[in-house]
Tab-separated table of C-alpha atoms in Angstrom:
chain	number	residue	atom	x	y	z
G	860	MET	CA	128.768	65.889	99.979
G	861	LYS	CA	126.735	65.397	103.196
G	862	LEU	CA	129.424	67.264	105.141
G	863	VAL	CA	129.527	69.975	102.382
G	864	HIS	CA	125.733	70.238	103.016
G	865	LEU	CA	126.369	70.764	106.820
G	866	LEU	CA	128.811	73.443	105.691
G	867	GLY	CA	126.029	74.684	103.722
G	868	LEU	CA	123.665	74.834	106.695
G	869	GLY	CA	126.040	76.996	108.735
G	870	ALA	CA	126.376	79.537	105.696
G	871	PHE	CA	122.583	79.284	105.719
G	872	ALA	CA	122.593	80.845	109.467
G	873	LEU	CA	125.128	83.467	108.363
G	874	GLY	CA	123.168	84.531	105.377
G	875	LEU	CA	120.013	84.904	107.897
G	876	ASP	CA	121.887	86.605	110.674
G	877	ALA	CA	123.751	88.794	108.244
G	878	TYR	CA	120.358	90.426	106.678
G	879	VAL	CA	117.529	89.823	109.410
G	880	THR	CA	118.394	92.642	111.503
G	881	ALA	CA	117.459	95.076	108.574
G	882	GLY	CA	113.599	94.139	109.531
G	883	LEU	CA	114.038	93.870	113.315
G	884	LEU	CA	115.342	97.440	113.582
G	885	PRO	CA	111.903	98.866	114.698
G	886	ALA	CA	111.260	96.193	117.078
G	887	ILE	CA	114.710	96.131	118.821
G	888	ALA	CA	114.633	99.986	119.084
G	889	ASP	CA	111.310	99.666	120.543
G	890	ASP	CA	112.296	97.073	123.378
G	891	PHE	CA	115.236	98.849	124.334
G	892	GLY	CA	113.482	102.260	124.285
G	893	THR	CA	116.486	103.408	121.882
G	894	SER	CA	116.562	105.289	118.328
G	895	VAL	CA	116.533	103.460	115.293
G	896	SER	CA	119.739	105.448	114.471
G	897	ALA	CA	121.577	103.676	117.544
G	898	THR	CA	119.847	100.479	117.020
G	899	GLY	CA	121.134	100.358	113.380
G	900	GLN	CA	124.728	100.147	114.833
G	901	MET	CA	124.356	96.778	115.563
G	902	VAL	CA	124.371	96.013	111.868
G	903	THR	CA	127.474	98.332	111.591
G	904	ALA	CA	129.487	96.329	114.314
G	905	PHE	CA	128.433	92.926	112.670
G	906	THR	CA	129.670	93.828	109.060
G	907	LEU	CA	132.631	95.881	110.420
G	908	ALA	CA	133.784	92.867	112.541
G	909	TYR	CA	132.979	90.548	109.350
G	910	ALA	CA	135.172	92.835	107.005
G	911	ILE	CA	138.071	92.781	109.289
G	912	ALA	CA	137.889	88.985	110.490
G	913	SER	CA	137.948	87.456	107.179
G	914	PRO	CA	141.143	88.472	106.008
G	915	VAL	CA	143.093	89.008	109.302
G	916	PHE	CA	142.043	86.023	111.317
G	917	ALA	CA	142.268	83.802	108.234
G	918	THR	CA	145.921	85.084	107.966
G	919	LEU	CA	146.778	84.929	111.646
G	920	LEU	CA	145.296	81.441	111.892
G	921	SER	CA	147.831	78.451	111.032
G	922	ALA	CA	147.007	77.062	107.775
G	923	SER	CA	147.326	73.450	109.122
G	924	ARG	CA	144.212	74.389	111.590
G	925	VAL	CA	141.481	74.650	109.058
G	926	ARG	CA	139.138	72.367	111.062
G	927	LEU	CA	139.854	73.869	114.211
G	928	GLY	CA	139.499	77.375	113.080
G	929	LEU	CA	136.072	76.124	111.305
G	930	LEU	CA	134.625	74.921	114.460
G	931	ALA	CA	135.812	77.703	116.562
G	932	SER	CA	134.649	80.360	114.086
G	933	LEU	CA	130.990	78.711	114.135
G	934	ALA	CA	131.133	78.304	117.839
G	935	VAL	CA	131.687	81.998	118.278
G	936	PHE	CA	129.148	82.826	115.906
G	937	THR	CA	126.587	80.509	117.639
G	938	LEU	CA	127.339	81.470	121.062
G	939	ALA	CA	127.317	85.257	119.982
G	940	ASN	CA	123.847	84.906	118.387
G	941	ALA	CA	122.656	83.309	121.828
G	942	GLY	CA	124.342	86.266	123.527
G	943	SER	CA	122.368	88.528	121.262
G	944	ALA	CA	118.987	87.033	122.207
G	945	LEU	CA	119.731	87.274	125.820
G	946	SER	CA	121.105	90.808	125.715
G	947	GLY	CA	119.323	93.304	128.234
G	948	SER	CA	120.897	96.613	126.584
G	949	LEU	CA	121.966	98.047	123.253
G	950	GLY	CA	125.496	97.963	124.606
G	951	VAL	CA	125.516	94.336	125.194
G	952	LEU	CA	123.883	93.747	121.782
G	953	LEU	CA	126.260	95.624	119.871
G	954	VAL	CA	129.164	93.808	121.498
G	955	THR	CA	127.479	90.291	120.739
G	956	ARG	CA	126.857	91.377	117.110
G	957	ALA	CA	130.413	92.258	116.590
G	958	PHE	CA	131.633	88.940	117.730
G	959	ALA	CA	128.811	87.440	115.614
G	960	GLY	CA	130.389	89.130	112.622
G	961	VAL	CA	133.969	87.847	113.568
G	962	GLY	CA	132.744	84.259	113.578
G	963	ALA	CA	130.840	84.737	110.309
G	964	GLY	CA	133.617	86.460	108.601
G	965	LEU	CA	136.195	83.466	109.330
G	966	TYR	CA	133.614	80.857	108.840
G	967	LEU	CA	132.695	81.572	105.534
G	968	ALA	CA	136.226	81.887	104.287
G	969	LEU	CA	137.202	78.460	105.854
G	970	ALA	CA	133.916	76.562	104.605
G	971	ALA	CA	134.772	77.448	101.328
G	972	ALA	CA	138.061	75.996	101.615
G	973	ALA	CA	137.007	73.097	103.408
G	974	ALA	CA	134.154	72.331	100.997
G	975	ALA	CA	136.684	72.418	98.038
G	976	SER	CA	138.931	69.851	99.996
G	977	LEU	CA	136.226	67.506	100.538
G	978	VAL	CA	135.200	66.319	97.045
G	979	ASP	CA	137.269	65.810	93.880
G	980	GLU	CA	138.056	68.349	91.190
G	981	ARG	CA	135.136	67.425	89.059
G	982	ARG	CA	132.637	68.272	91.960
G	983	ARG	CA	134.334	71.185	93.216
G	984	GLY	CA	132.361	73.890	91.500
G	985	ARG	CA	129.239	72.219	92.992
G	986	ALA	CA	130.692	71.965	96.266
G	987	LEU	CA	131.488	75.562	96.376
G	988	ALA	CA	127.965	76.277	95.288
G	989	VAL	CA	126.250	74.842	98.102
G	990	ILE	CA	128.166	77.200	100.248
G	991	MET	CA	127.269	80.426	98.632
G	992	GLY	CA	123.599	78.789	97.835
G	993	GLY	CA	123.559	78.414	101.564
G	994	MET	CA	124.557	82.064	102.282
G	995	SER	CA	122.071	83.556	99.547
G	996	SER	CA	118.858	81.085	100.454
G	997	GLY	CA	119.686	82.429	104.057
G	998	THR	CA	118.811	85.888	102.799
G	999	VAL	CA	116.230	85.079	100.388
G	1000	ILE	CA	114.220	82.384	102.250
G	1001	GLY	CA	115.638	82.809	106.049
G	1002	VAL	CA	115.142	86.579	106.177
G	1003	PRO	CA	111.409	86.830	105.438
G	1004	ILE	CA	110.773	83.863	107.682
G	1005	GLY	CA	112.616	85.349	110.569
G	1006	VAL	CA	110.814	88.716	110.201
G	1007	PHE	CA	107.591	86.824	110.336
G	1008	ILE	CA	108.558	85.143	113.455
G	1009	ALA	CA	109.689	88.248	115.006
G	1010	GLN	CA	106.462	89.825	114.167
G	1011	HIS	CA	104.394	86.912	115.898
G	1012	SER	CA	106.695	86.407	118.737
G	1013	ASP	CA	109.871	88.949	119.375
G	1014	TRP	CA	113.029	89.487	117.701
G	1015	ARG	CA	114.875	87.516	120.414
G	1016	THR	CA	112.992	84.291	119.075
G	1017	THR	CA	114.561	84.908	115.701
G	1018	LEU	CA	117.969	85.141	116.722
G	1019	TRP	CA	117.498	81.903	118.862
G	1020	LEU	CA	116.408	80.243	115.667
G	1021	VAL	CA	120.041	81.608	114.117
G	1022	SER	CA	121.857	79.887	117.101
G	1023	ALA	CA	119.541	76.898	116.704
G	1024	ILE	CA	120.594	76.349	113.202
G	1025	GLY	CA	124.404	77.146	113.992
G	1026	LEU	CA	124.336	74.725	116.730
G	1027	VAL	CA	122.698	71.820	114.545
G	1028	SER	CA	125.715	72.530	111.854
G	1029	PHE	CA	128.324	72.762	114.665
G	1030	ALA	CA	127.444	69.286	115.951
G	1031	GLY	CA	127.197	67.576	112.693
G	1032	LEU	CA	130.607	68.890	111.723
G	1033	GLY	CA	132.144	68.324	115.168
G	1034	ALA	CA	131.066	64.746	114.864
G	1035	ARG	CA	131.914	63.851	111.137
G	1036	LEU	CA	134.424	66.544	109.797
G	1037	PRO	CA	137.926	64.957	109.277
G	1038	ALA	CA	141.226	66.542	109.504
G	1039	LEU	CA	141.679	68.770	106.428
G	1040	PRO	CA	144.485	69.584	104.230
G	1041	ALA	CA	146.565	72.525	104.665
G	1042	ALA	CA	146.049	75.687	102.734
G	1043	ALA	CA	148.566	77.908	101.329
G	1044	SER	CA	148.632	80.765	103.862
G	1045	VAL	CA	148.924	84.367	102.576
G	1046	THR	CA	150.623	87.042	104.697
G	1047	LEU	CA	149.014	90.644	105.377
G	1048	ARG	CA	151.713	92.253	103.417
G	1049	GLN	CA	151.048	89.852	100.354
G	1050	ARG	CA	147.429	91.169	100.654
G	1051	ALA	CA	148.366	94.436	100.697
G	1052	GLN	CA	150.792	94.046	97.564
G	1053	VAL	CA	147.491	92.850	95.924
G	1054	VAL	CA	145.220	95.726	96.793
G	1055	ALA	CA	147.976	98.091	95.764
G	1056	ASP	CA	147.627	96.916	92.229
G	1057	PRO	CA	145.516	100.132	90.745
G	1058	ARG	CA	143.260	97.938	88.727
G	1059	VAL	CA	142.601	95.775	91.767
G	1060	ALA	CA	142.085	99.376	94.075
G	1061	SER	CA	139.578	100.402	91.309
G	1062	ILE	CA	137.497	97.275	91.448
G	1063	VAL	CA	137.344	96.978	95.190
G	1064	GLY	CA	136.466	100.693	95.282
G	1065	VAL	CA	133.585	100.244	93.123
G	1066	SER	CA	132.419	97.234	95.261
G	1067	PHE	CA	132.979	99.353	98.286
G	1068	LEU	CA	130.730	102.157	97.144
G	1069	ALA	CA	127.961	100.056	95.822
G	1070	ALA	CA	127.779	98.131	98.986
G	1071	VAL	CA	127.396	101.778	101.050
G	1072	ALA	CA	124.412	102.150	98.493
G	1073	SER	CA	122.872	98.831	98.410
G	1074	LEU	CA	123.854	97.031	101.796
G	1075	GLY	CA	123.820	100.161	103.644
G	1076	LEU	CA	120.190	101.322	102.628
G	1077	TYR	CA	118.948	97.901	102.992
G	1078	THR	CA	119.775	97.910	106.746
G	1079	TYR	CA	116.915	100.586	107.207
G	1080	ILE	CA	114.717	99.265	104.809
G	1081	ALA	CA	111.837	98.993	107.530
G	1082	PRO	CA	112.088	102.232	109.021
G	1083	VAL	CA	112.551	103.698	105.537
G	1084	MET	CA	109.529	102.177	104.088
G	1085	GLY	CA	107.815	103.040	107.256
G	1086	THR	CA	107.693	106.814	106.711
G	1087	ARG	CA	104.885	108.737	105.806
G	1088	ALA	CA	106.511	109.884	102.187
G	1089	MET	CA	107.293	106.165	101.443
G	1090	GLY	CA	103.512	105.193	102.224
G	1091	GLY	CA	103.653	103.932	105.883
G	1092	VAL	CA	104.285	100.352	105.485
G	1093	ASP	CA	103.578	98.136	108.259
G	1094	ASP	CA	104.302	94.823	107.132
G	1095	ILE	CA	107.903	94.883	105.466
G	1096	THR	CA	107.728	91.007	104.397
G	1097	PRO	CA	106.746	91.486	100.949
G	1098	TYR	CA	109.497	93.930	100.216
G	1099	LEU	CA	112.184	91.791	102.019
G	1100	TRP	CA	110.903	89.047	99.523
G	1101	ALA	CA	111.242	91.337	96.573
G	1102	TRP	CA	114.657	92.110	97.435
G	1103	GLY	CA	115.409	88.530	98.144
G	1104	ILE	CA	114.311	86.980	95.073
G	1105	GLY	CA	115.568	89.741	92.782
G	1106	GLY	CA	118.977	88.816	94.246
G	1107	VAL	CA	118.613	85.206	93.317
G	1108	LEU	CA	117.303	86.028	89.811
G	1109	GLY	CA	120.087	88.602	89.199
G	1110	SER	CA	123.031	86.251	90.590
G	1111	ILE	CA	121.638	83.603	88.217
G	1112	LEU	CA	121.273	85.556	85.105
G	1113	ILE	CA	124.334	87.300	85.253
G	1114	GLY	CA	126.812	84.194	84.614
G	1115	PRO	CA	125.741	83.922	81.002
G	1116	LEU	CA	125.972	87.748	80.255
G	1117	VAL	CA	129.556	87.766	81.869
G	1118	ASP	CA	130.221	84.695	79.736
G	1119	ARG	CA	128.987	86.263	76.448
G	1120	VAL	CA	130.235	89.834	76.478
G	1121	ARG	CA	133.651	90.802	75.439
G	1122	ARG	CA	134.058	93.371	77.954
G	1123	PRO	CA	132.684	92.514	81.344
G	1124	ALA	CA	133.715	95.636	82.752
G	1125	THR	CA	131.315	97.593	80.663
G	1126	LEU	CA	128.673	95.194	82.032
G	1127	VAL	CA	129.369	96.656	85.432
G	1128	VAL	CA	128.479	100.243	83.943
G	1129	GLY	CA	124.941	98.879	82.972
G	1130	ILE	CA	124.573	97.177	86.503
G	1131	LEU	CA	125.726	100.411	88.319
G	1132	THR	CA	123.398	102.588	86.223
G	1133	LEU	CA	120.349	100.419	87.007
G	1134	LEU	CA	121.252	100.453	90.529
G	1135	THR	CA	121.280	104.156	90.487
G	1136	LEU	CA	118.076	104.549	88.683
G	1137	ALA	CA	116.346	101.849	91.140
G	1138	LEU	CA	117.485	103.631	94.030
G	1139	ALA	CA	116.682	107.132	92.647
G	1140	VAL	CA	112.995	106.345	91.772
G	1141	LEU	CA	112.126	104.292	94.844
G	1142	ARG	CA	110.697	107.362	97.010
G	1143	PRO	CA	108.574	108.855	94.032
G	1144	VAL	CA	107.138	105.455	93.131
G	1145	ALA	CA	106.429	104.717	96.718
G	1146	SER	CA	104.670	107.902	97.366
G	1147	VAL	CA	102.149	107.019	94.657
G	1148	GLU	CA	101.588	103.510	96.041
G	1149	PRO	CA	103.796	101.724	98.155
G	1150	LEU	CA	103.252	98.416	96.488
G	1151	LEU	CA	104.796	99.747	93.303
G	1152	ALA	CA	107.878	100.092	95.112
G	1153	LEU	CA	108.399	96.197	94.825
G	1154	LEU	CA	109.527	96.585	91.558
G	1155	PRO	CA	112.546	98.968	92.019
G	1156	ILE	CA	113.237	97.219	95.271
G	1157	ALA	CA	113.215	93.668	93.023
G	1158	VAL	CA	115.776	95.419	90.630
G	1159	TRP	CA	117.728	96.968	93.396
G	1160	GLY	CA	118.448	93.430	94.877
G	1161	ALA	CA	119.049	91.921	91.503
G	1162	VAL	CA	121.621	94.274	90.198
G	1163	GLY	CA	123.228	94.429	93.756
G	1164	TRP	CA	123.870	90.684	93.904
G	1165	ALA	CA	124.454	90.347	90.059
G	1166	LEU	CA	127.358	93.021	90.239
G	1167	GLN	CA	129.751	90.482	92.385
G	1168	VAL	CA	130.061	88.010	89.425
G	1169	PRO	CA	131.775	90.342	86.916
G	1170	GLN	CA	133.850	92.183	89.586
G	1171	GLN	CA	135.137	88.868	90.596
G	1172	ASN	CA	135.551	87.864	87.393
G	1173	ASP	CA	137.674	91.014	86.561
G	1174	LEU	CA	139.730	90.494	89.628
G	1175	LEU	CA	140.733	87.135	88.848
G	1176	LEU	CA	141.901	88.343	85.151
G	1177	ALA	CA	143.629	91.142	86.921
G	1178	ARG	CA	145.597	88.982	89.292
G	1179	GLY	CA	145.835	85.680	87.858
G	1180	GLU	CA	145.797	82.231	89.277
G	1181	ARG	CA	148.192	83.247	92.163
G	1182	GLY	CA	146.938	86.651	93.493
G	1183	GLY	CA	143.318	86.451	92.284
G	1184	PRO	CA	141.697	84.590	95.249
G	1185	VAL	CA	143.385	87.244	97.536
G	1186	ALA	CA	141.969	90.107	95.670
G	1187	VAL	CA	138.618	88.333	95.708
G	1188	ALA	CA	139.023	87.742	99.174
G	1189	LEU	CA	139.689	91.581	99.711
G	1190	ASN	CA	136.620	92.409	97.682
G	1191	GLU	CA	134.368	90.506	99.920
G	1192	SER	CA	135.683	92.665	102.888
G	1193	ALA	CA	135.212	95.627	100.896
G	1194	LEU	CA	131.583	94.489	100.789
G	1195	TYR	CA	130.846	94.249	104.233
G	1196	LEU	CA	132.952	97.373	105.037
G	1197	GLY	CA	130.946	99.132	102.732
G	1198	SER	CA	127.523	97.974	104.347
G	1199	ALA	CA	129.090	99.164	107.778
G	1200	VAL	CA	129.941	102.379	106.514
G	1201	GLY	CA	126.576	102.714	104.827
G	1202	SER	CA	124.699	101.620	107.789
G	1203	GLY	CA	126.741	104.001	109.885
G	1204	LEU	CA	126.050	107.022	107.780
G	1205	GLY	CA	122.381	106.085	107.922
G	1206	GLY	CA	122.478	106.020	111.423
G	1207	VAL	CA	123.929	109.428	111.431
G	1208	ALA	CA	121.260	110.886	109.064
G	1209	PHE	CA	118.643	109.250	111.566
G	1210	SER	CA	120.400	110.908	114.391
G	1211	LEU	CA	120.390	114.191	112.900
G	1212	GLY	CA	116.587	114.098	112.434
G	1213	TRP	CA	116.521	113.334	108.622
G	1214	SER	CA	113.444	111.386	107.349
G	1215	GLY	CA	114.086	107.780	106.470
G	1216	SER	CA	112.662	108.608	102.637
G	1217	VAL	CA	115.777	110.886	102.156
G	1218	LEU	CA	117.872	107.515	102.271
G	1219	PRO	CA	117.193	106.163	99.059
G	1220	LEU	CA	118.348	109.363	97.337
G	1221	CYS	CA	121.610	109.315	99.424
G	1222	ALA	CA	122.057	105.567	98.441
G	1223	ALA	CA	121.459	106.797	94.727
G	1224	GLY	CA	124.353	109.102	95.116
G	1225	ALA	CA	126.614	106.511	96.482
G	1226	ALA	CA	126.037	104.396	93.551
G	1227	LEU	CA	126.287	107.225	91.168
G	1228	LEU	CA	129.856	107.440	92.329
G	1229	ALA	CA	130.643	104.019	91.981
G	1230	LEU	CA	129.601	104.609	88.525
G	1231	LEU	CA	131.558	107.176	87.536
G	1232	LEU	CA	134.542	105.517	89.264
G	1233	GLN	CA	133.818	102.386	87.207
G	1234	LEU	CA	133.677	104.773	84.009
G	1235	THR	CA	136.995	106.129	84.811
G	1236	ALA	CA	138.336	102.753	84.947
G	1237	VAL	CA	136.978	101.580	81.773
G	1238	ARG	CA	138.402	104.500	79.949
G	1239	ALA	CA	141.967	104.249	81.502
G	1240	THR	CA	142.330	100.827	80.537
G	1241	GLY	CA	140.366	100.245	77.311
G	1242	LYS	CA	140.628	96.465	78.165
G	1243	ARG	CA	139.047	93.976	75.517
G	1244	LEU	CA	138.867	90.416	76.851
G	1245	PRO	CA	138.794	87.606	74.896
G	1246	ALA	CA	135.708	85.397	75.257
G	1247	ALA	CA	138.033	82.448	76.397
G	1248	GLN	CA	139.207	84.422	79.262
G	1249	THR	CA	135.573	84.518	80.643
G	1250	ALA	CA	135.192	80.702	80.625
G	1251	GLY	CA	135.626	80.758	84.307
G	1252	ALA	CA	132.554	82.801	84.631
G	1253	PRO	CA	129.922	80.016	85.032
G	1254	LEU	CA	132.117	78.798	88.258
G	1255	LEU	CA	132.080	82.410	89.520
G	1256	GLN	CA	128.311	83.000	89.209
G	1257	LYS	CA	127.833	79.665	91.052
G	1258	THR	CA	130.614	80.365	93.841
G	1259	CYS	CA	130.206	84.082	94.324
G	1260	GLU	CA	126.331	84.261	94.721
C-alpha cells in the first residue's frame, strides 16, 4: 500500500491545484494588473484541458504503457505548476494552467488503474479510496492552507508548494513503481457509443449543469464574497473550509442513502433541490450577516460533492460492467467541462460589469435547469431499482469522493 499512498499524494496535489486558484484570483489579478474576469480564465483553461485530456489522452496512450503515462503525466503537471509560479504575464499563466490540466486529467485516470492493479482484489476498494481520498483531502485540507500561505507570502509560493508535492510523488513513484499490467483499451468511437445512450446522456447532462452551477461559482467565491452586497468579506479562508468540510460530510453520508433507497435517481432530485436552494439563499443570507453564509456554503459543498455518488451508481447500472467504467469516465469529463463553462460564464459576467453578488443567483438558475432535466428523466424512465442493484454504492462512495 506504500506505492498506493504515493499515488494518493499525487492526487492530493491535483485536488489542491484544481481548487486553490479560486482563493487566489484577487491576488493574481492585482499582481498582473488585470481584471478578475480575465484572471478567472486560468480556471477555465485548467478545467477545460482536464476535461479533454482524461478521455482523449487515455485513449491515445497505449494500454501497455500505464507506468510511462503515469510518470509522464505527473511530470507535466509538476513542471506546469512550476511554470505557473514563474509566469510573468497572464498569457503565460493561462498556457501553463492548461498544461497542468492535461497532466492532472491523465494522471488521475491512470492512478486509479494503477492503484487497483497494485493490490489484491480484497483491498482494491481501499486502494481506490486512497486515490480519491487524496483528491478530496487536497481540496478540504490543502486549499485553505494554500490560501493561508498566499495571504502571508504570495500566490506563487502556493503553486511552488503544489510543484513540491508533485515532485515528491514523482520521485517516489519513479524509483519504486514496477511495470504495470496492461489495461483494456477503449476507442473514442466506443466512448461515443456510450454517451449516445439516452439514459447516459441524461445523467451526464445533469452532472454538467450541476458543475456549471457548483464548481463554476466556486471559482469566484473570493470576489463574490468580497462584494459589498455579500458583506465585503476580506478573509475567504473560513468559507473555503465550510465548503470543503461540507463536501467531505456529503460524500461520506450519501453512500448509505444510495444503498437504502429503491430509486437512487429520485435521490438526485432531492440533492439538486438542496443545491438550488443553497445557492439561491446565499446572497440574502450574506447581506444580513456574512458569517451566516457559512451554512448555505456548507450545504452547497455537501450536496455538490454528494451528487456524483448516485450519478455514478446510475451510470454503472445503465451500462453494466462493460460500458459502465467508460460512462463514469465521461461523467468525470462532464464535471470538469461544466466547471470550465461555469468559470468562463462568470468571467463574462464580470467583464460586463455585473456585480459578483449576482453570480449565486445565476448558479441557482443552472442548478434549477439540472433539476428540471433530472425530473424529466425520472418521469421518462419510471425506473425502480431493486436494493440488490445498489450493493456497489459503498464502493462507489469510497472511490468517487
